[in-house]
PDB file of N, CA and C in Angstrom:
ATOM      1  N   UNK A 158       1.047  -0.985  -0.072  1.00 44.00           N
ATOM      2  CA  UNK A 158      -0.234   0.192   0.055  1.00 44.00           C
ATOM      3  C   UNK A 158       0.894   1.207   0.080  1.00 44.00           C
ATOM      4  N   UNK A 159       0.345   2.862  -0.865  1.00 49.00           N
ATOM      5  CA  UNK A 159       1.026   3.449  -0.902  1.00 49.00           C
ATOM      6  C   UNK A 159       1.129   4.134   0.166  1.00 49.00           C
ATOM      7  N   UNK A 160       2.736   5.391   0.625  1.00 49.00           N
ATOM      8  CA  UNK A 160       2.273   5.886   2.253  1.00 49.00           C
ATOM      9  C   UNK A 160       1.004   6.618   2.169  1.00 49.00           C
ATOM     10  N   UNK A 161       0.409   7.443   0.891  1.00 49.00           N
ATOM     11  CA  UNK A 161      -0.934   8.408   0.689  1.00 49.00           C
ATOM     12  C   UNK A 161      -1.595   7.500   0.551  1.00 49.00           C
ATOM     13  N   UNK A 162      -1.195   6.366   0.551  1.00 52.00           N
ATOM     14  CA  UNK A 162      -3.180   5.892   0.559  1.00 52.00           C
ATOM     15  C   UNK A 162      -4.051   5.880   2.168  1.00 52.00           C
ATOM     16  N   UNK A 163      -2.822   5.454   2.958  1.00 52.00           N
ATOM     17  CA  UNK A 163      -3.165   5.297   4.138  1.00 52.00           C
ATOM     18  C   UNK A 163      -4.152   6.302   4.879  1.00 52.00           C
ATOM     19  N   UNK A 164      -3.847   7.420   4.125  1.00 52.00           N
ATOM     20  CA  UNK A 164      -4.035   8.478   4.629  1.00 52.00           C
ATOM     21  C   UNK A 164      -5.938   9.587   3.751  1.00 52.00           C
ATOM     22  N   UNK A 165      -6.271   8.683   2.735  1.00 56.00           N
ATOM     23  CA  UNK A 165      -7.357   9.508   2.002  1.00 56.00           C
ATOM     24  C   UNK A 165      -8.133   9.607   3.046  1.00 56.00           C
ATOM     25  N   UNK A 166      -8.850   9.411   3.986  1.00 60.00           N
ATOM     26  CA  UNK A 166      -9.652  10.174   4.701  1.00 60.00           C
ATOM     27  C   UNK A 166      -9.470  11.861   5.456  1.00 60.00           C
ATOM     28  N   UNK A 167      -8.241  11.569   5.436  1.00 55.00           N
ATOM     29  CA  UNK A 167      -7.659  13.194   5.961  1.00 55.00           C
ATOM     30  C   UNK A 167      -8.534  14.604   5.127  1.00 55.00           C
ATOM     31  N   UNK A 168      -9.324  14.758   6.200  1.00 62.00           N
ATOM     32  CA  UNK A 168     -10.032  16.090   5.239  1.00 62.00           C
ATOM     33  C   UNK A 168      -8.891  17.181   6.123  1.00 62.00           C
ATOM     34  N   UNK A 169      -7.836  17.654   4.730  1.00 57.00           N
ATOM     35  CA  UNK A 169      -7.030  19.195   5.049  1.00 57.00           C
ATOM     36  C   UNK A 169      -7.804  19.808   5.293  1.00 57.00           C
ATOM     37  N   UNK A 170      -8.845  20.326   4.822  1.00 61.00           N
ATOM     38  CA  UNK A 170      -9.683  21.336   4.952  1.00 61.00           C
ATOM     39  C   UNK A 170      -9.839  22.012   6.360  1.00 61.00           C
ATOM     40  N   UNK A 171     -10.652  21.052   7.177  1.00 62.00           N
ATOM     41  CA  UNK A 171     -11.012  21.203   8.443  1.00 62.00           C
ATOM     42  C   UNK A 171      -9.969  20.570   9.544  1.00 62.00           C
ATOM     43  N   UNK A 172      -8.895  19.967   9.078  1.00 62.00           N
ATOM     44  CA  UNK A 172      -7.823  19.852  10.151  1.00 62.00           C
ATOM     45  C   UNK A 172      -7.179  20.890  10.281  1.00 62.00           C
ATOM     46  N   UNK A 173      -7.064  21.302  12.176  1.00 62.00           N
ATOM     47  CA  UNK A 173      -6.009  22.115  12.208  1.00 62.00           C
ATOM     48  C   UNK A 173      -4.883  21.696  12.209  1.00 62.00           C
ATOM     49  N   UNK A 174      -4.119  21.026  13.042  1.00 62.00           N
ATOM     50  CA  UNK A 174      -2.539  20.369  12.607  1.00 62.00           C
ATOM     51  C   UNK A 174      -2.466  21.092  11.158  1.00 62.00           C
ATOM     52  N   UNK A 175      -3.156  20.443  10.198  1.00 61.00           N
ATOM     53  CA  UNK A 175      -2.614  20.863   8.430  1.00 61.00           C
ATOM     54  C   UNK A 175      -3.268  23.144   8.102  1.00 61.00           C
ATOM     55  N   UNK A 176      -4.073  22.976   8.495  1.00 60.00           N
ATOM     56  CA  UNK A 176      -4.373  24.600   8.465  1.00 60.00           C
ATOM     57  C   UNK A 176      -3.176  24.870   9.221  1.00 60.00           C
ATOM     58  N   UNK A 177      -2.341  24.320  10.754  1.00 63.00           N
ATOM     59  CA  UNK A 177      -0.673  25.024  11.164  1.00 63.00           C
ATOM     60  C   UNK A 177       0.145  25.028  10.552  1.00 63.00           C
ATOM     61  N   UNK A 178      -0.057  23.419  10.090  1.00 60.00           N
ATOM     62  CA  UNK A 178       1.200  23.843   9.298  1.00 60.00           C
ATOM     63  C   UNK A 178       1.329  24.052   7.498  1.00 60.00           C
ATOM     64  N   UNK A 179       0.496  24.445   7.534  1.00 64.00           N
ATOM     65  CA  UNK A 179       0.673  24.989   6.092  1.00 64.00           C
ATOM     66  C   UNK A 179       1.709  26.402   5.870  1.00 64.00           C
ATOM     67  N   UNK A 180       1.244  27.034   8.015  1.00 70.00           N
ATOM     68  CA  UNK A 180       2.808  27.885   7.890  1.00 70.00           C
ATOM     69  C   UNK A 180       3.902  28.155   7.784  1.00 70.00           C
ATOM     70  N   UNK A 181       4.454  28.612   6.632  1.00 75.00           N
ATOM     71  CA  UNK A 181       5.529  28.062   6.592  1.00 75.00           C
ATOM     72  C   UNK A 181       6.991  28.064   7.415  1.00 75.00           C
ATOM     73  N   UNK A 182       6.412  28.707   8.817  1.00 77.00           N
ATOM     74  CA  UNK A 182       7.600  29.549   9.838  1.00 77.00           C
ATOM     75  C   UNK A 182       7.133  27.762  10.661  1.00 77.00           C
ATOM     76  N   UNK A 183       6.210  27.758  11.186  1.00 79.00           N
ATOM     77  CA  UNK A 183       5.249  26.819  12.390  1.00 79.00           C
ATOM     78  C   UNK A 183       6.586  24.972  10.910  1.00 79.00           C
ATOM     79  N   UNK A 184       6.153  25.187  10.132  1.00 79.00           N
ATOM     80  CA  UNK A 184       6.015  24.309   9.500  1.00 79.00           C
ATOM     81  C   UNK A 184       7.637  23.556   9.381  1.00 79.00           C
ATOM     82  N   UNK A 185       8.498  24.412   8.767  1.00 83.00           N
ATOM     83  CA  UNK A 185       9.909  25.016   8.957  1.00 83.00           C
ATOM     84  C   UNK A 185      10.510  24.550  10.197  1.00 83.00           C
ATOM     85  N   UNK A 186       9.962  24.991  10.949  1.00 85.00           N
ATOM     86  CA  UNK A 186      10.395  24.980  12.569  1.00 85.00           C
ATOM     87  C   UNK A 186      10.457  23.215  13.500  1.00 85.00           C
ATOM     88  N   UNK A 187       8.812  23.106  12.968  1.00 84.00           N
ATOM     89  CA  UNK A 187       8.533  21.750  13.745  1.00 84.00           C
ATOM     90  C   UNK A 187       9.474  20.526  12.471  1.00 84.00           C
ATOM     91  N   UNK A 188       9.631  20.750  11.290  1.00 85.00           N
ATOM     92  CA  UNK A 188      10.135  19.471  10.855  1.00 85.00           C
ATOM     93  C   UNK A 188      11.826  19.249  11.334  1.00 85.00           C
ATOM     94  N   UNK A 189      12.663  20.431  11.368  1.00 88.00           N
ATOM     95  CA  UNK A 189      13.380  21.136  11.372  1.00 88.00           C
ATOM     96  C   UNK A 189      14.180  20.010  12.829  1.00 88.00           C
ATOM     97  N   UNK A 190      13.698  20.512  13.753  1.00 90.00           N
ATOM     98  CA  UNK A 190      13.965  20.389  14.975  1.00 90.00           C
ATOM     99  C   UNK A 190      13.187  18.875  15.249  1.00 90.00           C
ATOM    100  N   UNK A 191      12.492  18.169  15.004  1.00 89.00           N
ATOM    101  CA  UNK A 191      12.644  16.660  14.373  1.00 89.00           C
ATOM    102  C   UNK A 191      13.061  16.054  14.437  1.00 89.00           C
ATOM    103  N   UNK A 192      14.011  16.588  13.221  1.00 90.00           N
ATOM    104  CA  UNK A 192      14.812  15.412  12.393  1.00 90.00           C
ATOM    105  C   UNK A 192      16.431  15.626  13.521  1.00 90.00           C
ATOM    106  N   UNK A 193      16.297  17.374  13.953  1.00 91.00           N
ATOM    107  CA  UNK A 193      17.411  16.819  14.898  1.00 91.00           C
ATOM    108  C   UNK A 193      17.555  16.227  16.410  1.00 91.00           C
ATOM    109  N   UNK A 194      16.265  16.470  16.738  1.00 91.00           N
ATOM    110  CA  UNK A 194      15.957  15.474  18.033  1.00 91.00           C
ATOM    111  C   UNK A 194      16.071  14.155  18.124  1.00 91.00           C
ATOM    112  N   UNK A 195      16.097  13.493  17.376  1.00 88.00           N
ATOM    113  CA  UNK A 195      15.332  12.093  16.888  1.00 88.00           C
ATOM    114  C   UNK A 195      16.856  11.559  16.506  1.00 88.00           C
ATOM    115  N   UNK A 196      17.665   9.942  16.830  1.00 90.00           N
ATOM    116  CA  UNK A 196      18.509   9.942  16.840  1.00 90.00           C
ATOM    117  C   UNK A 196      18.180   8.679  15.828  1.00 90.00           C
ATOM    118  N   UNK A 197      16.675   7.987  15.894  1.00 91.00           N
ATOM    119  CA  UNK A 197      15.867   7.180  15.412  1.00 91.00           C
ATOM    120  C   UNK A 197      15.705   7.991  13.624  1.00 91.00           C
ATOM    121  N   UNK A 198      16.492   6.497  12.618  1.00 90.00           N
ATOM    122  CA  UNK A 198      16.763   6.811  11.178  1.00 90.00           C
ATOM    123  C   UNK A 198      15.282   6.700  10.927  1.00 90.00           C
ATOM    124  N   UNK A 199      14.514   5.626  10.912  1.00 91.00           N
ATOM    125  CA  UNK A 199      13.371   5.557  11.024  1.00 91.00           C
ATOM    126  C   UNK A 199      12.071   6.276  11.460  1.00 91.00           C
ATOM    127  N   UNK A 200      12.373   7.300  12.648  1.00 91.00           N
ATOM    128  CA  UNK A 200      11.121   8.615  11.961  1.00 91.00           C
ATOM    129  C   UNK A 200      11.587   9.767  11.129  1.00 91.00           C
ATOM    130  N   UNK A 201      13.263   9.125  11.389  1.00 91.00           N
ATOM    131  CA  UNK A 201      13.227  11.079  10.818  1.00 91.00           C
ATOM    132  C   UNK A 201      13.288  10.559   9.404  1.00 91.00           C
ATOM    133  N   UNK A 202      13.191   9.540   8.928  1.00 91.00           N
ATOM    134  CA  UNK A 202      12.757   9.176   7.063  1.00 91.00           C
ATOM    135  C   UNK A 202      11.229   9.164   7.080  1.00 91.00           C
ATOM    136  N   UNK A 203      10.130   8.814   8.065  1.00 90.00           N
ATOM    137  CA  UNK A 203       8.817   9.461   8.055  1.00 90.00           C
ATOM    138  C   UNK A 203       8.597  10.936   8.060  1.00 90.00           C
ATOM    139  N   UNK A 204       9.331  11.597   8.226  1.00 89.00           N
ATOM    140  CA  UNK A 204       9.356  12.816   8.121  1.00 89.00           C
ATOM    141  C   UNK A 204       8.717  13.763   6.815  1.00 89.00           C
ATOM    142  N   UNK A 205       9.576  12.939   5.371  1.00 90.00           N
ATOM    143  CA  UNK A 205      10.265  14.023   4.158  1.00 90.00           C
ATOM    144  C   UNK A 205       7.981  12.976   4.444  1.00 90.00           C
ATOM    145  N   UNK A 206       8.106  11.684   4.080  1.00 89.00           N
ATOM    146  CA  UNK A 206       6.781  11.757   2.878  1.00 89.00           C
ATOM    147  C   UNK A 206       5.306  12.722   4.095  1.00 89.00           C
ATOM    148  N   UNK A 207       5.949  13.328   5.360  1.00 87.00           N
ATOM    149  CA  UNK A 207       4.638  13.306   6.579  1.00 87.00           C
ATOM    150  C   UNK A 207       4.485  15.208   5.333  1.00 87.00           C
ATOM    151  N   UNK A 208       6.045  15.615   5.333  1.00 86.00           N
ATOM    152  CA  UNK A 208       6.034  16.858   4.967  1.00 86.00           C
ATOM    153  C   UNK A 208       5.133  16.699   3.445  1.00 86.00           C
ATOM    154  N   UNK A 209       5.374  15.976   2.541  1.00 87.00           N
ATOM    155  CA  UNK A 209       5.742  15.867   1.534  1.00 87.00           C
ATOM    156  C   UNK A 209       3.594  15.885   1.702  1.00 87.00           C
ATOM    157  N   UNK A 210       3.556  14.823   2.127  1.00 84.00           N
ATOM    158  CA  UNK A 210       1.428  15.389   2.863  1.00 84.00           C
ATOM    159  C   UNK A 210       1.171  16.058   2.586  1.00 84.00           C
ATOM    160  N   UNK A 211       1.541  17.037   3.900  1.00 80.00           N
ATOM    161  CA  UNK A 211       1.520  18.158   4.274  1.00 80.00           C
ATOM    162  C   UNK A 211       1.266  19.145   3.779  1.00 80.00           C
ATOM    163  N   UNK A 212       1.990  18.990   2.491  1.00 81.00           N
ATOM    164  CA  UNK A 212       2.290  19.795   1.213  1.00 81.00           C
ATOM    165  C   UNK A 212       1.843  20.241   0.028  1.00 81.00           C
ATOM    166  N   UNK A 213       1.056  18.986  -0.150  1.00 83.00           N
ATOM    167  CA  UNK A 213       0.111  18.298  -0.271  1.00 83.00           C
ATOM    168  C   UNK A 213       1.120  17.902  -2.358  1.00 83.00           C
ATOM    169  N   UNK A 214       2.019  17.577  -1.775  1.00 86.00           N
ATOM    170  CA  UNK A 214       2.713  16.661  -2.831  1.00 86.00           C
ATOM    171  C   UNK A 214       2.268  15.059  -2.921  1.00 86.00           C
ATOM    172  N   UNK A 215       2.880  14.619  -4.127  1.00 86.00           N
ATOM    173  CA  UNK A 215       2.938  13.417  -4.469  1.00 86.00           C
ATOM    174  C   UNK A 215       3.981  12.083  -3.885  1.00 86.00           C
ATOM    175  N   UNK A 216       4.022  11.063  -3.095  1.00 85.00           N
ATOM    176  CA  UNK A 216       4.623  10.378  -2.579  1.00 85.00           C
ATOM    177  C   UNK A 216       5.003   9.266  -2.697  1.00 85.00           C
ATOM    178  N   UNK A 217       5.749   9.324  -4.241  1.00 86.00           N
ATOM    179  CA  UNK A 217       6.153   8.003  -4.728  1.00 86.00           C
ATOM    180  C   UNK A 217       6.587   7.151  -4.121  1.00 86.00           C
ATOM    181  N   UNK A 218       6.108   5.638  -4.803  1.00 87.00           N
ATOM    182  CA  UNK A 218       7.155   4.233  -3.533  1.00 87.00           C
ATOM    183  C   UNK A 218       8.176   4.884  -3.422  1.00 87.00           C
ATOM    184  N   UNK A 219       8.681   4.648  -4.848  1.00 87.00           N
ATOM    185  CA  UNK A 219      10.166   4.835  -5.047  1.00 87.00           C
ATOM    186  C   UNK A 219      10.753   6.029  -3.419  1.00 87.00           C
ATOM    187  N   UNK A 220      10.530   6.770  -3.066  1.00 86.00           N
ATOM    188  CA  UNK A 220      10.676   7.720  -2.175  1.00 86.00           C
ATOM    189  C   UNK A 220      10.866   7.218  -1.116  1.00 86.00           C
ATOM    190  N   UNK A 221       9.486   6.300  -0.759  1.00 85.00           N
ATOM    191  CA  UNK A 221       9.283   5.541   0.542  1.00 85.00           C
ATOM    192  C   UNK A 221      10.609   4.622   0.496  1.00 85.00           C
ATOM    193  N   UNK A 222      10.680   3.622  -0.930  1.00 89.00           N
ATOM    194  CA  UNK A 222      11.264   2.472  -0.031  1.00 89.00           C
ATOM    195  C   UNK A 222      12.718   3.356  -0.080  1.00 89.00           C
ATOM    196  N   UNK A 223      13.162   3.897  -1.002  1.00 90.00           N
ATOM    197  CA  UNK A 223      14.907   4.872  -0.450  1.00 90.00           C
ATOM    198  C   UNK A 223      15.276   5.587   0.786  1.00 90.00           C
ATOM    199  N   UNK A 224      13.434   5.872   1.558  1.00 90.00           N
ATOM    200  CA  UNK A 224      13.896   6.470   3.471  1.00 90.00           C
ATOM    201  C   UNK A 224      14.160   5.576   3.992  1.00 90.00           C
ATOM    202  N   UNK A 225      13.460   4.418   3.831  1.00 88.00           N
ATOM    203  CA  UNK A 225      13.397   3.646   4.977  1.00 88.00           C
ATOM    204  C   UNK A 225      14.770   2.053   4.679  1.00 88.00           C
ATOM    205  N   UNK A 226      15.207   2.285   3.670  1.00 92.00           N
ATOM    206  CA  UNK A 226      16.697   1.502   3.015  1.00 92.00           C
ATOM    207  C   UNK A 226      17.347   2.512   3.836  1.00 92.00           C
ATOM    208  N   UNK A 227      17.672   3.890   3.829  1.00 92.00           N
ATOM    209  CA  UNK A 227      18.209   4.715   4.306  1.00 92.00           C
ATOM    210  C   UNK A 227      18.922   4.652   6.033  1.00 92.00           C
ATOM    211  N   UNK A 228      20.113   4.156   6.443  1.00 92.00           N
ATOM    212  CA  UNK A 228      20.158   4.563   8.379  1.00 92.00           C
ATOM    213  C   UNK A 228      21.054   5.663   8.311  1.00 92.00           C
ATOM    214  N   UNK A 229      21.555   6.049   6.977  1.00 94.00           N
ATOM    215  CA  UNK A 229      22.270   7.506   7.953  1.00 94.00           C
ATOM    216  C   UNK A 229      21.628   8.563   8.339  1.00 94.00           C
ATOM    217  N   UNK A 230      22.405   9.348   9.594  1.00 93.00           N
ATOM    218  CA  UNK A 230      21.530   9.922   9.737  1.00 93.00           C
ATOM    219  C   UNK A 230      21.601  11.168   9.337  1.00 93.00           C
ATOM    220  N   UNK A 231      22.650  11.596   9.176  1.00 93.00           N
ATOM    221  CA  UNK A 231      22.952  12.918   8.712  1.00 93.00           C
ATOM    222  C   UNK A 231      22.522  12.799   7.369  1.00 93.00           C
ATOM    223  N   UNK A 232      22.201  12.152   6.565  1.00 93.00           N
ATOM    224  CA  UNK A 232      21.831  12.143   5.086  1.00 93.00           C
ATOM    225  C   UNK A 232      20.448  12.137   5.017  1.00 93.00           C
ATOM    226  N   UNK A 233      19.887  11.526   5.850  1.00 94.00           N
ATOM    227  CA  UNK A 233      18.042  11.252   6.709  1.00 94.00           C
ATOM    228  C   UNK A 233      18.175  13.378   6.311  1.00 94.00           C
ATOM    229  N   UNK A 234      18.752  13.711   7.833  1.00 94.00           N
ATOM    230  CA  UNK A 234      18.497  14.944   8.191  1.00 94.00           C
ATOM    231  C   UNK A 234      18.523  16.271   6.861  1.00 94.00           C
ATOM    232  N   UNK A 235      19.437  16.170   5.853  1.00 93.00           N
ATOM    233  CA  UNK A 235      20.083  16.952   4.764  1.00 93.00           C
ATOM    234  C   UNK A 235      18.858  16.600   3.423  1.00 93.00           C
ATOM    235  N   UNK A 236      18.504  15.379   3.975  1.00 92.00           N
ATOM    236  CA  UNK A 236      16.937  15.713   2.924  1.00 92.00           C
ATOM    237  C   UNK A 236      15.603  15.859   3.718  1.00 92.00           C
ATOM    238  N   UNK A 237      15.696  16.483   4.626  1.00 92.00           N
ATOM    239  CA  UNK A 237      14.647  16.301   5.274  1.00 92.00           C
ATOM    240  C   UNK A 237      14.537  18.249   4.998  1.00 92.00           C
ATOM    241  N   UNK A 238      15.640  18.763   5.223  1.00 91.00           N
ATOM    242  CA  UNK A 238      16.029  20.102   5.059  1.00 91.00           C
ATOM    243  C   UNK A 238      15.843  20.708   3.601  1.00 91.00           C
ATOM    244  N   UNK A 239      16.163  19.723   2.756  1.00 91.00           N
ATOM    245  CA  UNK A 239      15.986  19.582   1.155  1.00 91.00           C
ATOM    246  C   UNK A 239      14.437  19.933   1.017  1.00 91.00           C
ATOM    247  N   UNK A 240      13.774  18.846   1.536  1.00 91.00           N
ATOM    248  CA  UNK A 240      12.286  18.745   1.453  1.00 91.00           C
ATOM    249  C   UNK A 240      11.600  19.783   1.810  1.00 91.00           C
ATOM    250  N   UNK A 241      12.124  20.757   2.344  1.00 89.00           N
ATOM    251  CA  UNK A 241      10.763  22.054   2.873  1.00 89.00           C
ATOM    252  C   UNK A 241      11.259  22.459   2.038  1.00 89.00           C
ATOM    253  N   UNK A 242      11.734  22.641   0.879  1.00 89.00           N
ATOM    254  CA  UNK A 242      11.923  23.523  -0.341  1.00 89.00           C
ATOM    255  C   UNK A 242      11.522  23.010  -1.717  1.00 89.00           C
ATOM    256  N   UNK A 243      11.786  21.897  -1.835  1.00 89.00           N
ATOM    257  CA  UNK A 243      10.969  20.794  -2.842  1.00 89.00           C
ATOM    258  C   UNK A 243       9.919  21.105  -3.165  1.00 89.00           C
ATOM    259  N   UNK A 244      10.365  21.080  -4.736  1.00 88.00           N
ATOM    260  CA  UNK A 244       8.893  20.940  -5.885  1.00 88.00           C
ATOM    261  C   UNK A 244       8.573  20.117  -5.895  1.00 88.00           C
ATOM    262  N   UNK A 245       8.794  18.833  -5.671  1.00 87.00           N
ATOM    263  CA  UNK A 245       9.230  17.388  -6.033  1.00 87.00           C
ATOM    264  C   UNK A 245       9.916  16.011  -5.738  1.00 87.00           C
ATOM    265  N   UNK A 246       9.521  15.587  -5.302  1.00 85.00           N
ATOM    266  CA  UNK A 246      10.130  14.029  -4.626  1.00 85.00           C
ATOM    267  C   UNK A 246      11.711  13.845  -5.000  1.00 85.00           C
ATOM    268  N   UNK A 247      12.040  14.822  -6.190  1.00 85.00           N
ATOM    269  CA  UNK A 247      12.812  14.780  -7.026  1.00 85.00           C
ATOM    270  C   UNK A 247      14.118  16.092  -6.226  1.00 85.00           C
ATOM    271  N   UNK A 248      13.496  16.561  -6.203  1.00 88.00           N
ATOM    272  CA  UNK A 248      14.602  17.645  -5.287  1.00 88.00           C
ATOM    273  C   UNK A 248      15.330  16.781  -4.533  1.00 88.00           C
ATOM    274  N   UNK A 249      14.644  16.354  -3.669  1.00 88.00           N
ATOM    275  CA  UNK A 249      15.171  15.656  -2.588  1.00 88.00           C
ATOM    276  C   UNK A 249      16.706  15.346  -2.564  1.00 88.00           C
ATOM    277  N   UNK A 250      16.341  14.402  -3.987  1.00 85.00           N
ATOM    278  CA  UNK A 250      18.022  13.925  -3.736  1.00 85.00           C
ATOM    279  C   UNK A 250      18.325  14.081  -4.820  1.00 85.00           C
ATOM    280  N   UNK A 251      18.414  14.419  -5.560  1.00 77.00           N
ATOM    281  CA  UNK A 251      19.078  15.544  -6.760  1.00 77.00           C
ATOM    282  C   UNK A 251      20.375  15.885  -6.935  1.00 77.00           C
ATOM    283  N   UNK A 252      20.974  15.676  -5.807  1.00 63.00           N
ATOM    284  CA  UNK A 252      22.478  15.508  -6.198  1.00 63.00           C
ATOM    285  C   UNK A 252      23.281  14.869  -5.548  1.00 63.00           C
ATOM    286  N   UNK A 253      22.767  12.948  -5.558  1.00 66.00           N
ATOM    287  CA  UNK A 253      22.982  12.103  -5.238  1.00 66.00           C
ATOM    288  C   UNK A 253      22.555  11.027  -5.836  1.00 66.00           C
ATOM    289  N   UNK A 254      23.323   9.734  -6.732  1.00 56.00           N
ATOM    290  CA  UNK A 254      22.631   8.608  -7.246  1.00 56.00           C
ATOM    291  C   UNK A 254      22.451   7.507  -5.432  1.00 56.00           C
ATOM    292  N   UNK A 255      21.693   6.552  -6.376  1.00 53.00           N
ATOM    293  CA  UNK A 255      20.534   6.336  -5.318  1.00 53.00           C
ATOM    294  C   UNK A 255      21.886   5.070  -4.607  1.00 53.00           C
ATOM    295  N   UNK A 256      22.205   4.505  -3.020  1.00 51.00           N
ATOM    296  CA  UNK A 256      22.604   4.552  -2.746  1.00 51.00           C
ATOM    297  C   UNK A 256      22.616   2.605  -2.949  1.00 51.00           C
TER     298      UNK A 256
END
């Protein structure tokens, strides 16, 4: 099941958290801090699809696969920072070759 399919019942128009995450300053602060404060690579890997969904961007299965395969905390944190400004998932990985 694709990551986004698990969230099909989410009503973004009436969800207070989604509305709050719609504010750029809050969204950046939350995701950067979450990435910096955790030492769990799986949790950091989950931040990027969450960020894409908040920004109403597509989360291809290949992105999820690549994120869950990575255990390098520094690389995952760098990807979170890139995802904050990405226009699509390719922007997150644009300077790297698949591992």
